[in-house]
XYZ file of C-alpha atoms in Angstrom:
131
model
C 33.984 -51.380 -66.889
C 34.482 -50.938 -63.057
C 32.145 -49.990 -60.170
C 32.950 -47.765 -57.247
C 30.774 -46.870 -54.531
C 30.196 -43.204 -54.231
C 28.676 -42.688 -50.825
C 29.650 -44.661 -47.957
C 26.822 -45.909 -45.532
C 26.303 -43.321 -42.587
C 25.571 -44.254 -38.742
C 21.773 -43.001 -38.115
C 21.671 -41.283 -34.779
C 18.590 -39.683 -33.754
C 18.060 -38.422 -30.115
C 14.826 -36.934 -30.249
C 14.228 -38.592 -26.983
C 16.918 -39.829 -24.850
C 14.769 -42.654 -22.983
C 12.889 -45.512 -24.536
C 9.458 -44.666 -25.864
C 8.188 -47.601 -23.832
C 9.095 -49.428 -20.757
C 10.260 -52.850 -20.676
C 6.712 -54.112 -19.293
C 4.461 -51.855 -21.959
C 4.562 -54.482 -24.493
C 0.614 -55.131 -23.920
C 0.355 -51.787 -25.273
C 0.339 -53.635 -28.773
C -1.991 -56.696 -28.102
C -1.039 -58.363 -31.461
C 2.593 -57.673 -31.116
C 2.460 -58.874 -27.559
C 0.920 -62.231 -28.214
C 3.227 -62.634 -31.293
C 6.192 -62.081 -29.093
C 4.971 -64.086 -26.034
C 3.692 -67.051 -27.756
C 6.481 -67.427 -30.505
C 9.364 -65.145 -29.294
C 12.036 -66.706 -31.412
C 9.908 -66.103 -34.816
C 9.208 -62.572 -33.601
C 12.910 -62.030 -32.599
C 14.104 -63.339 -35.946
C 11.506 -60.913 -37.910
C 12.710 -57.814 -35.349
C 16.377 -58.535 -36.366
C 15.631 -58.706 -40.277
C 13.707 -55.221 -39.587
C 16.597 -53.794 -37.733
C 18.836 -54.696 -40.731
C 21.057 -57.912 -39.181
C 20.714 -61.387 -40.452
C 17.315 -62.885 -39.376
C 18.679 -66.200 -37.969
C 20.674 -64.295 -35.258
C 18.250 -64.573 -32.387
C 18.181 -68.859 -32.832
C 22.042 -68.584 -31.121
C 20.243 -67.467 -27.946
C 18.037 -70.786 -27.891
C 21.543 -72.694 -26.858
C 22.086 -71.102 -23.506
C 20.813 -69.276 -20.329
C 22.818 -65.823 -21.321
C 21.356 -64.237 -24.584
C 24.030 -62.465 -26.235
C 22.220 -61.707 -29.169
C 19.082 -60.440 -27.670
C 21.673 -58.003 -25.576
C 23.647 -57.046 -28.569
C 20.627 -56.166 -30.578
C 19.292 -53.910 -27.794
C 22.515 -52.342 -27.173
C 22.863 -51.690 -30.840
C 19.397 -50.498 -31.041
C 20.333 -48.155 -27.984
C 23.055 -46.645 -29.625
C 21.655 -46.178 -33.017
C 18.652 -44.193 -31.420
C 20.444 -42.453 -28.747
C 18.794 -43.869 -26.049
C 20.245 -43.677 -22.414
C 21.123 -46.915 -20.529
C 23.801 -49.300 -19.412
C 25.153 -52.466 -20.397
C 24.384 -54.016 -16.984
C 20.748 -52.961 -17.522
C 20.567 -54.354 -21.085
C 22.192 -57.689 -19.774
C 19.687 -58.306 -17.175
C 16.548 -57.619 -19.305
C 17.989 -59.725 -22.044
C 18.370 -62.357 -19.491
C 14.981 -62.185 -17.765
C 12.591 -60.492 -19.981
C 13.239 -61.694 -23.320
C 9.470 -61.326 -24.886
C 9.333 -58.147 -23.441
C 13.088 -56.640 -24.766
C 11.842 -57.914 -28.265
C 8.405 -56.159 -27.995
C 10.389 -52.952 -26.616
C 12.998 -52.944 -29.514
C 9.913 -53.274 -32.327
C 7.926 -50.728 -30.665
C 10.922 -48.350 -30.397
C 11.797 -48.708 -34.195
C 8.177 -48.323 -34.935
C 7.857 -45.200 -32.984
C 10.959 -43.560 -34.243
C 9.678 -44.026 -37.576
C 13.072 -44.230 -38.954
C 13.936 -46.607 -41.673
C 15.653 -49.463 -39.762
C 18.680 -49.714 -42.087
C 19.867 -47.457 -44.927
C 18.264 -48.488 -48.044
C 20.217 -50.846 -50.560
C 20.061 -48.131 -52.941
C 22.256 -45.812 -50.973
C 24.536 -48.469 -49.898
C 24.984 -49.874 -53.745
C 24.757 -46.662 -55.485
C 27.633 -46.776 -58.021
C 29.075 -44.928 -60.657
C 30.828 -46.028 -63.724
C 34.388 -44.939 -64.372
C 35.937 -44.430 -67.882
């Protein structure tokens, strides 16, 4: 018996808007999320990263230095996934100087877009039996 994947995962891009649905300083709109992001940013970043479909421990790498490559990478990836305008320079600046705000903005974006953060495992692992 052998298994093959009948459907390959596809990139999800929806560009109903081409700007962020919230500004970098709009994190206080959701008070609960804002408090969690501010008081326990590493935990909030790990949770958001997991919802985005990546390894939840990735943000812990950012603790090691001044530059935050994981925060910036997730921000760039989210921008590309949802078709949001922006520049790598802006992503780098925000990810370096406004960490809790960036994570709150990304979490808000995923909620407002109301898209599944990743393709369901059912679609990815859909298998057919060959004779």
